[in-house]
């Protein structure tokens, strides 16, 4: 029998989550508040007044959740550490109980043959550090490196994969430019400073890893490829600005040691001249890069859409998810091959990919049918395979997400999970997509078309 889908030996099939979205108990056992704890408790910031106070109650149910991973046959699980559980003030004093939670989770995973993959920062900055300027304070590079070092010393003997940041673009765009995410600022002048300090901090943590770690470290970017709505020069220029702003603003300083020139056009007066020596810190050798892919954008010039002067054009007659994102799997192929062209032949992982669709109520004992999510998954797994065939050095794929969780300021209504979560009872129910993904994993990819 000839196999249609061949994946490299050792290809890591995984699923991903993040701390604030699933853990709950944000202040338990001596943890300090994070900026998300504050933001979620600020009136008007969260859909339906949802918060991460309970979320999936994973902090207390992590053992049961590892059973869900086992049922899927996951080879790896990507999760993040809540910095202020470990260091309640963000720097200095370690909270042993907070650190112990992650050590217990890691042990539980290893006991079940699941490889842990840790992200050090998935948006939940300690509130105490926000009070000192957060990502606007240059000192954050060593605050972050010190925290990272604490984690490496505690867990590098058991954790083979580390990432510094998850999606710095979202932190800057949502947290500092548009104010839709914590810490909720809307300030064009802050955004470039936040970008720069995020990338300095990532570099400083990678340096700390070279001194204290023995496995692999990388960084995770969300990449949304941009396609011009027409070949008019102004649409092409708008597309270049949109691409530089979302995709190159972070990957370039990390991997090339510079910023793309379009950022000066985007930010205008707010774009500073950064000291040349900073780029020696931002550009550190990485062992891999994680790419989160959800959708693409088709872009046209729009003088009123500031600061980009670029606007997305909705594609009629195409499927869109409940978060309004076009389903476009070819974009994942283009992203992976394009990344290789610009940054060289680095080992890559798809560290997130998934979709929110409306899920019907679940009947007791029944599988929840989610055909649109199955279709999304199938198409994107085929795209991953296509990229591998095209020569991309892709080492693994993580579905977003293991289970329904708090979709940040959109609340619990947007469900990305392979498992359905009833947030009133905390009952987990497999969706058809979970069963589909389990069969893909079991067949090492062969079941993508079944
Ligand atoms: C983030 C996740 C988020 C997902 C869906 C990514 O931007 O890393 O935390 O839930 O996309 O929006």
Short mmCIF file of C-alpha atoms in Angstrom, two decimals, residues 37-441:
data_model
loop_
_atom_site.label_atom_id
_atom_site.label_comp_id
_atom_site.label_asym_id
_atom_site.label_seq_id
_atom_site.Cartn_x
_atom_site.Cartn_y
_atom_site.Cartn_z
CA UNK A 37 -6.51 39.29 36.29
CA UNK A 38 -6.83 43.07 36.48
CA UNK A 39 -8.10 43.57 32.95
CA UNK A 40 -10.75 40.86 33.24
CA UNK A 41 -12.04 42.50 36.43
CA UNK A 42 -12.25 45.94 34.83
CA UNK A 43 -15.88 46.62 33.87
CA UNK A 44 -16.55 46.58 30.14
CA UNK A 45 -13.38 44.85 29.01
CA UNK A 46 -14.60 41.26 28.67
CA UNK A 47 -17.50 39.86 26.64
CA UNK A 48 -20.33 38.81 28.97
CA UNK A 49 -18.20 39.84 31.97
CA UNK A 50 -16.28 36.56 31.67
CA UNK A 51 -13.02 36.17 33.62
CA UNK A 52 -10.29 33.59 34.08
CA UNK A 53 -11.22 33.09 37.76
CA UNK A 54 -12.30 29.50 37.06
CA UNK A 55 -11.83 29.04 33.29
CA UNK A 56 -11.34 25.26 32.74
CA UNK A 57 -10.29 24.78 36.38
CA UNK A 58 -7.19 23.13 34.98
CA UNK A 59 -5.10 24.21 37.99
CA UNK A 60 -7.05 21.64 40.00
CA UNK A 61 -8.01 19.20 37.24
CA UNK A 62 -4.71 18.94 35.39
CA UNK A 63 -4.48 15.19 36.00
CA UNK A 64 -7.83 14.60 34.32
CA UNK A 65 -6.76 16.85 31.47
CA UNK A 66 -3.63 14.79 30.90
CA UNK A 67 -6.01 11.85 30.47
CA UNK A 68 -7.74 13.76 27.67
CA UNK A 69 -4.34 14.19 26.00
CA UNK A 70 -3.67 10.51 26.36
CA UNK A 71 -6.99 9.66 24.76
CA UNK A 72 -5.95 11.78 21.76
CA UNK A 73 -2.60 10.02 21.64
CA UNK A 74 -0.74 13.35 21.84
CA UNK A 75 3.02 13.13 21.60
CA UNK A 76 3.50 16.63 22.96
CA UNK A 77 1.59 19.26 24.91
CA UNK A 78 2.36 22.97 24.62
CA UNK A 79 1.33 25.10 27.61
CA UNK A 80 2.44 28.34 29.20
CA UNK A 81 3.60 29.33 32.65
CA UNK A 82 1.88 32.13 34.53
CA UNK A 83 4.90 34.24 35.54
CA UNK A 84 3.22 35.66 38.65
CA UNK A 85 2.43 32.21 40.05
CA UNK A 86 6.16 31.59 40.17
CA UNK A 87 7.31 35.13 41.02
CA UNK A 88 4.34 36.92 42.60
CA UNK A 89 6.05 40.34 42.31
CA UNK A 90 7.51 39.48 38.90
CA UNK A 91 11.08 39.61 40.22
CA UNK A 92 12.86 38.39 43.34
CA UNK A 93 10.96 36.10 45.68
CA UNK A 94 10.02 32.67 44.31
CA UNK A 95 6.66 31.19 45.30
CA UNK A 96 7.48 27.46 45.74
CA UNK A 97 3.85 26.35 45.47
CA UNK A 98 3.45 28.10 42.13
CA UNK A 99 6.58 26.51 40.74
CA UNK A 100 5.48 23.16 42.13
CA UNK A 101 2.26 23.25 40.09
CA UNK A 102 4.26 23.30 36.86
CA UNK A 103 6.67 20.65 38.13
CA UNK A 104 3.72 18.36 38.93
CA UNK A 105 2.17 18.99 35.53
CA UNK A 106 5.46 18.20 33.78
CA UNK A 107 5.85 14.97 35.77
CA UNK A 108 2.30 13.92 35.00
CA UNK A 109 2.90 14.49 31.28
CA UNK A 110 6.16 12.56 31.28
CA UNK A 111 4.58 9.70 33.16
CA UNK A 112 2.12 9.39 30.29
CA UNK A 113 4.74 9.67 27.55
CA UNK A 114 3.76 13.22 26.53
CA UNK A 115 6.61 15.65 25.82
CA UNK A 116 6.19 19.02 27.54
CA UNK A 117 6.72 22.17 25.51
CA UNK A 118 6.73 25.30 27.67
CA UNK A 119 6.02 28.88 26.64
CA UNK A 120 7.37 31.33 29.21
CA UNK A 121 5.15 34.26 28.29
CA UNK A 122 1.66 33.96 26.86
CA UNK A 123 0.47 37.50 27.71
CA UNK A 124 -0.13 37.29 31.48
CA UNK A 125 2.48 39.80 32.70
CA UNK A 126 2.75 40.12 36.50
CA UNK A 127 0.69 43.19 37.51
CA UNK A 128 3.56 44.27 39.79
CA UNK A 129 5.75 44.67 36.71
CA UNK A 130 3.08 46.56 34.81
CA UNK A 131 3.14 49.00 37.73
CA UNK A 132 6.82 49.53 36.92
CA UNK A 133 6.10 50.23 33.25
CA UNK A 134 5.74 46.66 32.00
CA UNK A 135 6.96 46.23 28.41
CA UNK A 136 7.72 49.96 28.22
CA UNK A 137 10.52 49.68 30.78
CA UNK A 138 13.85 48.60 29.31
CA UNK A 139 14.64 46.74 32.56
CA UNK A 140 12.08 44.14 31.57
CA UNK A 141 14.73 42.38 29.50
CA UNK A 142 16.54 41.27 32.62
CA UNK A 143 13.35 40.80 34.67
CA UNK A 144 12.24 38.32 32.03
CA UNK A 145 15.65 36.64 31.73
CA UNK A 146 15.76 36.16 35.52
CA UNK A 147 12.30 34.60 35.54
CA UNK A 148 13.28 32.40 32.59
CA UNK A 149 16.40 31.29 34.41
CA UNK A 150 14.31 30.28 37.43
CA UNK A 151 12.21 28.08 35.15
CA UNK A 152 15.20 26.58 33.34
CA UNK A 153 16.90 25.69 36.61
CA UNK A 154 13.74 24.05 37.92
CA UNK A 155 12.59 22.17 34.83
CA UNK A 156 15.13 21.97 32.03
CA UNK A 157 16.12 18.50 33.22
CA UNK A 158 12.62 17.38 32.18
CA UNK A 159 11.46 19.85 29.51
CA UNK A 160 13.01 19.51 26.05
CA UNK A 161 11.27 22.48 24.35
CA UNK A 162 11.04 26.08 25.54
CA UNK A 163 9.71 29.22 23.90
CA UNK A 164 10.29 32.73 25.14
CA UNK A 165 7.25 34.66 23.88
CA UNK A 166 3.95 33.74 22.34
CA UNK A 167 2.83 36.13 19.61
CA UNK A 168 4.45 39.43 20.57
CA UNK A 169 2.41 41.12 17.82
CA UNK A 170 -0.81 40.50 19.74
CA UNK A 171 0.70 41.99 22.89
CA UNK A 172 1.66 45.16 21.04
CA UNK A 173 -1.36 45.52 18.76
CA UNK A 174 -4.04 44.55 21.32
CA UNK A 175 -2.30 45.65 24.51
CA UNK A 176 -0.55 48.89 23.54
CA UNK A 177 -2.05 50.19 20.29
CA UNK A 178 -5.77 49.35 20.25
CA UNK A 179 -6.40 48.61 23.93
CA UNK A 180 -8.60 45.57 23.32
CA UNK A 181 -6.34 43.30 25.38
CA UNK A 182 -4.40 43.77 28.64
CA UNK A 183 -2.94 46.17 29.66
CA UNK A 184 -5.48 48.07 27.53
CA UNK A 185 -3.37 51.02 26.36
CA UNK A 186 -4.06 52.98 23.15
CA UNK A 187 -0.88 54.79 22.37
CA UNK A 188 0.98 54.90 19.07
CA UNK A 189 4.18 56.04 20.79
CA UNK A 190 4.20 53.15 23.23
CA UNK A 191 3.72 50.42 20.64
CA UNK A 192 7.25 50.49 19.11
CA UNK A 193 8.83 50.61 22.59
CA UNK A 194 6.81 47.57 23.66
CA UNK A 195 7.88 45.76 20.48
CA UNK A 196 11.50 46.51 21.05
CA UNK A 197 11.52 45.51 24.71
CA UNK A 198 9.64 42.30 23.98
CA UNK A 199 12.29 41.33 21.48
CA UNK A 200 15.14 42.43 23.78
CA UNK A 201 13.59 40.33 26.55
CA UNK A 202 13.26 37.31 24.27
CA UNK A 203 16.93 37.66 23.34
CA UNK A 204 17.98 38.01 26.98
CA UNK A 205 16.07 34.84 27.92
CA UNK A 206 17.70 32.93 25.06
CA UNK A 207 21.11 34.10 26.32
CA UNK A 208 20.19 32.87 29.81
CA UNK A 209 19.22 29.55 28.28
CA UNK A 210 22.62 29.13 26.68
CA UNK A 211 24.12 29.47 30.17
CA UNK A 212 21.64 27.27 32.04
CA UNK A 213 19.78 25.03 29.60
CA UNK A 214 20.68 21.97 27.61
CA UNK A 215 17.74 21.38 25.32
CA UNK A 216 16.04 23.63 22.78
CA UNK A 217 14.67 27.15 22.87
CA UNK A 218 12.80 29.22 20.31
CA UNK A 219 10.17 31.91 19.99
CA UNK A 220 6.59 31.80 18.69
CA UNK A 221 5.18 34.25 16.12
CA UNK A 222 1.69 34.52 14.69
CA UNK A 223 2.02 34.86 10.95
CA UNK A 224 -0.91 36.00 8.82
CA UNK A 225 0.12 36.19 5.18
CA UNK A 226 -1.05 39.30 3.33
CA UNK A 227 -2.23 39.22 -0.27
CA UNK A 228 -2.83 42.40 -2.25
CA UNK A 229 -6.45 43.01 -3.31
CA UNK A 230 -5.23 44.25 -6.72
CA UNK A 231 -1.96 44.95 -8.46
CA UNK A 232 -2.41 48.71 -8.16
CA UNK A 233 0.73 50.22 -6.65
CA UNK A 234 -1.13 51.67 -3.65
CA UNK A 235 -2.61 48.26 -2.77
CA UNK A 236 0.78 46.60 -3.12
CA UNK A 237 2.35 49.21 -0.83
CA UNK A 238 -0.47 48.82 1.71
CA UNK A 239 0.09 45.06 1.64
CA UNK A 240 3.81 45.49 2.30
CA UNK A 241 3.04 47.75 5.28
CA UNK A 242 0.51 45.28 6.69
CA UNK A 243 2.97 42.42 6.30
CA UNK A 244 5.83 44.38 7.88
CA UNK A 245 3.63 45.45 10.79
CA UNK A 246 2.16 42.07 11.65
CA UNK A 247 4.71 39.54 10.49
CA UNK A 248 8.16 41.10 10.15
CA UNK A 249 8.07 43.53 13.09
CA UNK A 250 8.98 40.67 15.44
CA UNK A 251 10.63 37.98 13.35
CA UNK A 252 13.06 40.44 11.73
CA UNK A 253 14.73 41.77 14.91
CA UNK A 254 14.89 38.21 16.27
CA UNK A 255 16.25 36.52 13.16
CA UNK A 256 17.80 39.27 11.03
CA UNK A 257 18.78 41.83 13.65
CA UNK A 258 16.89 44.77 12.10
CA UNK A 259 13.40 46.17 11.49
CA UNK A 260 11.82 46.36 8.05
CA UNK A 261 11.84 49.93 6.62
CA UNK A 262 8.04 49.96 6.24
CA UNK A 263 7.66 50.32 10.04
CA UNK A 264 8.89 53.91 9.86
CA UNK A 265 6.07 54.58 7.38
CA UNK A 266 3.53 52.88 9.62
CA UNK A 267 4.50 54.57 12.88
CA UNK A 268 5.65 57.92 11.47
CA UNK A 269 6.90 60.23 14.24
CA UNK A 270 6.38 57.53 16.81
CA UNK A 271 9.10 55.30 15.34
CA UNK A 272 12.40 55.83 17.20
CA UNK A 273 15.94 55.18 16.13
CA UNK A 274 16.89 52.20 18.25
CA UNK A 275 20.49 51.85 19.43
CA UNK A 276 22.40 49.55 17.10
CA UNK A 277 23.81 47.45 19.97
CA UNK A 278 20.26 46.42 20.98
CA UNK A 279 20.10 44.23 17.91
CA UNK A 280 22.96 42.12 19.19
CA UNK A 281 20.59 41.21 22.03
CA UNK A 282 17.44 40.72 19.95
CA UNK A 283 19.19 38.50 17.43
CA UNK A 284 20.16 35.32 19.26
CA UNK A 285 20.56 31.93 17.63
CA UNK A 286 17.32 29.96 18.09
CA UNK A 287 16.90 26.20 17.94
CA UNK A 288 13.50 26.49 16.26
CA UNK A 289 10.71 28.92 15.51
CA UNK A 290 7.06 28.31 16.33
CA UNK A 291 4.47 29.62 13.90
CA UNK A 292 0.84 30.16 14.82
CA UNK A 293 -1.39 30.23 11.78
CA UNK A 294 -5.13 30.88 11.69
CA UNK A 295 -6.02 32.86 8.56
CA UNK A 296 -4.84 35.24 5.82
CA UNK A 297 -5.77 38.79 4.90
CA UNK A 298 -6.45 40.33 1.51
CA UNK A 299 -5.37 43.96 1.77
CA UNK A 300 -6.21 47.23 0.03
CA UNK A 301 -5.09 50.81 0.54
CA UNK A 302 -7.32 52.80 2.89
CA UNK A 303 -6.11 56.28 3.89
CA UNK A 304 -8.47 56.36 6.88
CA UNK A 305 -7.34 53.07 8.47
CA UNK A 306 -4.55 54.36 10.70
CA UNK A 307 -1.76 53.79 11.37
CA UNK A 308 -1.41 51.23 8.57
CA UNK A 309 -3.38 52.98 5.84
CA UNK A 310 -4.36 49.46 4.87
CA UNK A 311 -7.61 47.58 5.35
CA UNK A 312 -8.65 43.95 4.97
CA UNK A 313 -11.10 43.05 2.21
CA UNK A 314 -13.60 40.39 3.22
CA UNK A 315 -13.72 37.51 0.77
CA UNK A 316 -17.31 36.76 -0.24
CA UNK A 317 -18.46 33.19 -0.84
CA UNK A 318 -15.84 31.74 1.45
CA UNK A 319 -16.18 30.03 4.81
CA UNK A 320 -15.41 32.23 7.82
CA UNK A 321 -15.01 31.05 11.39
CA UNK A 322 -16.96 32.48 14.32
CA UNK A 323 -14.10 34.91 14.96
CA UNK A 324 -14.63 36.15 11.39
CA UNK A 325 -11.48 34.56 9.98
CA UNK A 326 -11.48 33.19 6.44
CA UNK A 327 -10.63 29.50 6.19
CA UNK A 328 -7.64 29.53 3.86
CA UNK A 329 -5.28 26.57 4.20
CA UNK A 330 -3.08 27.57 1.25
CA UNK A 331 -2.00 30.49 3.45
CA UNK A 332 -0.30 28.03 5.79
CA UNK A 333 1.74 26.58 2.92
CA UNK A 334 2.67 30.09 1.77
CA UNK A 335 3.56 31.10 5.33
CA UNK A 336 5.89 28.16 5.91
CA UNK A 337 7.62 28.35 2.54
CA UNK A 338 7.81 32.17 2.74
CA UNK A 339 9.33 31.98 6.20
CA UNK A 340 12.04 29.70 4.94
CA UNK A 341 12.80 32.02 2.03
CA UNK A 342 13.27 35.05 4.25
CA UNK A 343 14.88 33.55 7.34
CA UNK A 344 16.64 30.43 6.09
CA UNK A 345 16.23 26.76 6.76
CA UNK A 346 15.30 26.81 10.45
CA UNK A 347 13.49 23.96 12.17
CA UNK A 348 9.86 25.08 12.37
CA UNK A 349 6.82 23.97 14.34
CA UNK A 350 3.23 24.94 13.76
CA UNK A 351 2.63 25.81 17.41
CA UNK A 352 -1.04 26.79 16.99
CA UNK A 353 -3.70 26.26 14.37
CA UNK A 354 -7.42 25.92 14.88
CA UNK A 355 -10.89 27.39 14.52
CA UNK A 356 -13.86 28.62 16.52
CA UNK A 357 -17.18 27.43 15.18
CA UNK A 358 -20.59 27.30 16.80
CA UNK A 359 -21.03 23.96 18.57
CA UNK A 360 -24.49 22.52 19.17
CA UNK A 361 -25.51 21.45 22.68
CA UNK A 362 -24.14 18.03 23.63
CA UNK A 363 -26.42 15.14 24.41
CA UNK A 364 -25.34 12.85 27.25
CA UNK A 365 -23.04 10.13 25.99
CA UNK A 366 -22.99 11.42 22.41
CA UNK A 367 -20.07 12.74 20.39
CA UNK A 368 -20.40 16.39 19.55
CA UNK A 369 -20.49 16.73 15.76
CA UNK A 370 -18.35 19.66 14.56
CA UNK A 371 -17.95 19.11 10.81
CA UNK A 372 -16.62 22.60 10.07
CA UNK A 373 -13.80 22.22 12.61
CA UNK A 374 -12.98 18.74 11.23
CA UNK A 375 -12.84 20.21 7.75
CA UNK A 376 -10.59 23.07 8.92
CA UNK A 377 -8.26 20.63 10.61
CA UNK A 378 -8.15 18.29 7.64
CA UNK A 379 -7.33 21.07 5.19
CA UNK A 380 -4.63 22.56 7.39
CA UNK A 381 -3.02 19.20 8.10
CA UNK A 382 -2.91 18.58 4.35
CA UNK A 383 -1.29 22.02 3.99
CA UNK A 384 1.31 21.10 6.60
CA UNK A 385 2.08 17.99 4.61
CA UNK A 386 2.35 19.99 1.41
CA UNK A 387 4.87 22.34 3.05
CA UNK A 388 6.96 19.37 4.18
CA UNK A 389 6.91 17.99 0.65
CA UNK A 390 8.07 21.42 -0.55
CA UNK A 391 11.12 21.02 1.67
CA UNK A 392 10.17 22.99 4.78
CA UNK A 393 11.94 21.64 7.85
CA UNK A 394 8.74 21.22 9.83
CA UNK A 395 9.07 19.17 13.00
CA UNK A 396 5.63 19.20 14.53
CA UNK A 397 2.07 20.50 14.66
CA UNK A 398 0.05 21.64 17.66
CA UNK A 399 -3.71 22.01 17.35
CA UNK A 400 -5.30 24.98 19.10
CA UNK A 401 -6.76 24.05 21.41
CA UNK A 402 -6.93 20.95 23.57
CA UNK A 403 -10.24 22.16 24.98
CA UNK A 404 -12.61 25.12 24.83
CA UNK A 405 -11.28 27.95 26.97
CA UNK A 406 -11.32 31.68 27.67
CA UNK A 407 -10.83 33.37 24.31
CA UNK A 408 -9.37 36.44 26.02
CA UNK A 409 -11.67 39.48 25.83
CA UNK A 410 -14.10 37.52 23.62
CA UNK A 411 -14.89 35.35 26.65
CA UNK A 412 -16.01 31.72 26.66
CA UNK A 413 -18.39 32.06 23.71
CA UNK A 414 -15.72 31.40 21.08
CA UNK A 415 -14.92 27.70 21.24
CA UNK A 416 -11.65 26.46 19.72
CA UNK A 417 -11.44 23.14 21.59
CA UNK A 418 -11.08 19.57 20.39
CA UNK A 419 -12.89 18.84 23.64
CA UNK A 420 -16.07 20.67 24.50
CA UNK A 421 -16.12 22.15 28.00
CA UNK A 422 -19.36 22.78 29.84
CA UNK A 423 -18.23 25.75 31.92
CA UNK A 424 -21.05 25.27 34.47
CA UNK A 425 -20.08 21.68 35.34
CA UNK A 426 -16.52 21.46 33.94
CA UNK A 427 -17.54 18.34 32.03
CA UNK A 428 -15.31 17.65 29.01
CA UNK A 429 -16.83 15.93 25.96
CA UNK A 430 -14.89 14.92 22.86
CA UNK A 431 -15.93 16.60 19.64
CA UNK A 432 -15.74 14.71 16.35
CA UNK A 433 -12.61 16.79 15.64
CA UNK A 434 -10.91 15.20 18.66
CA UNK A 435 -11.63 11.74 17.27
CA UNK A 436 -10.48 12.76 13.82
CA UNK A 437 -7.22 14.18 15.21
CA UNK A 438 -6.68 11.03 17.30
CA UNK A 439 -6.96 8.91 14.15
CA UNK A 440 -4.52 11.19 12.31
CA UNK A 441 -2.02 10.83 15.13
#
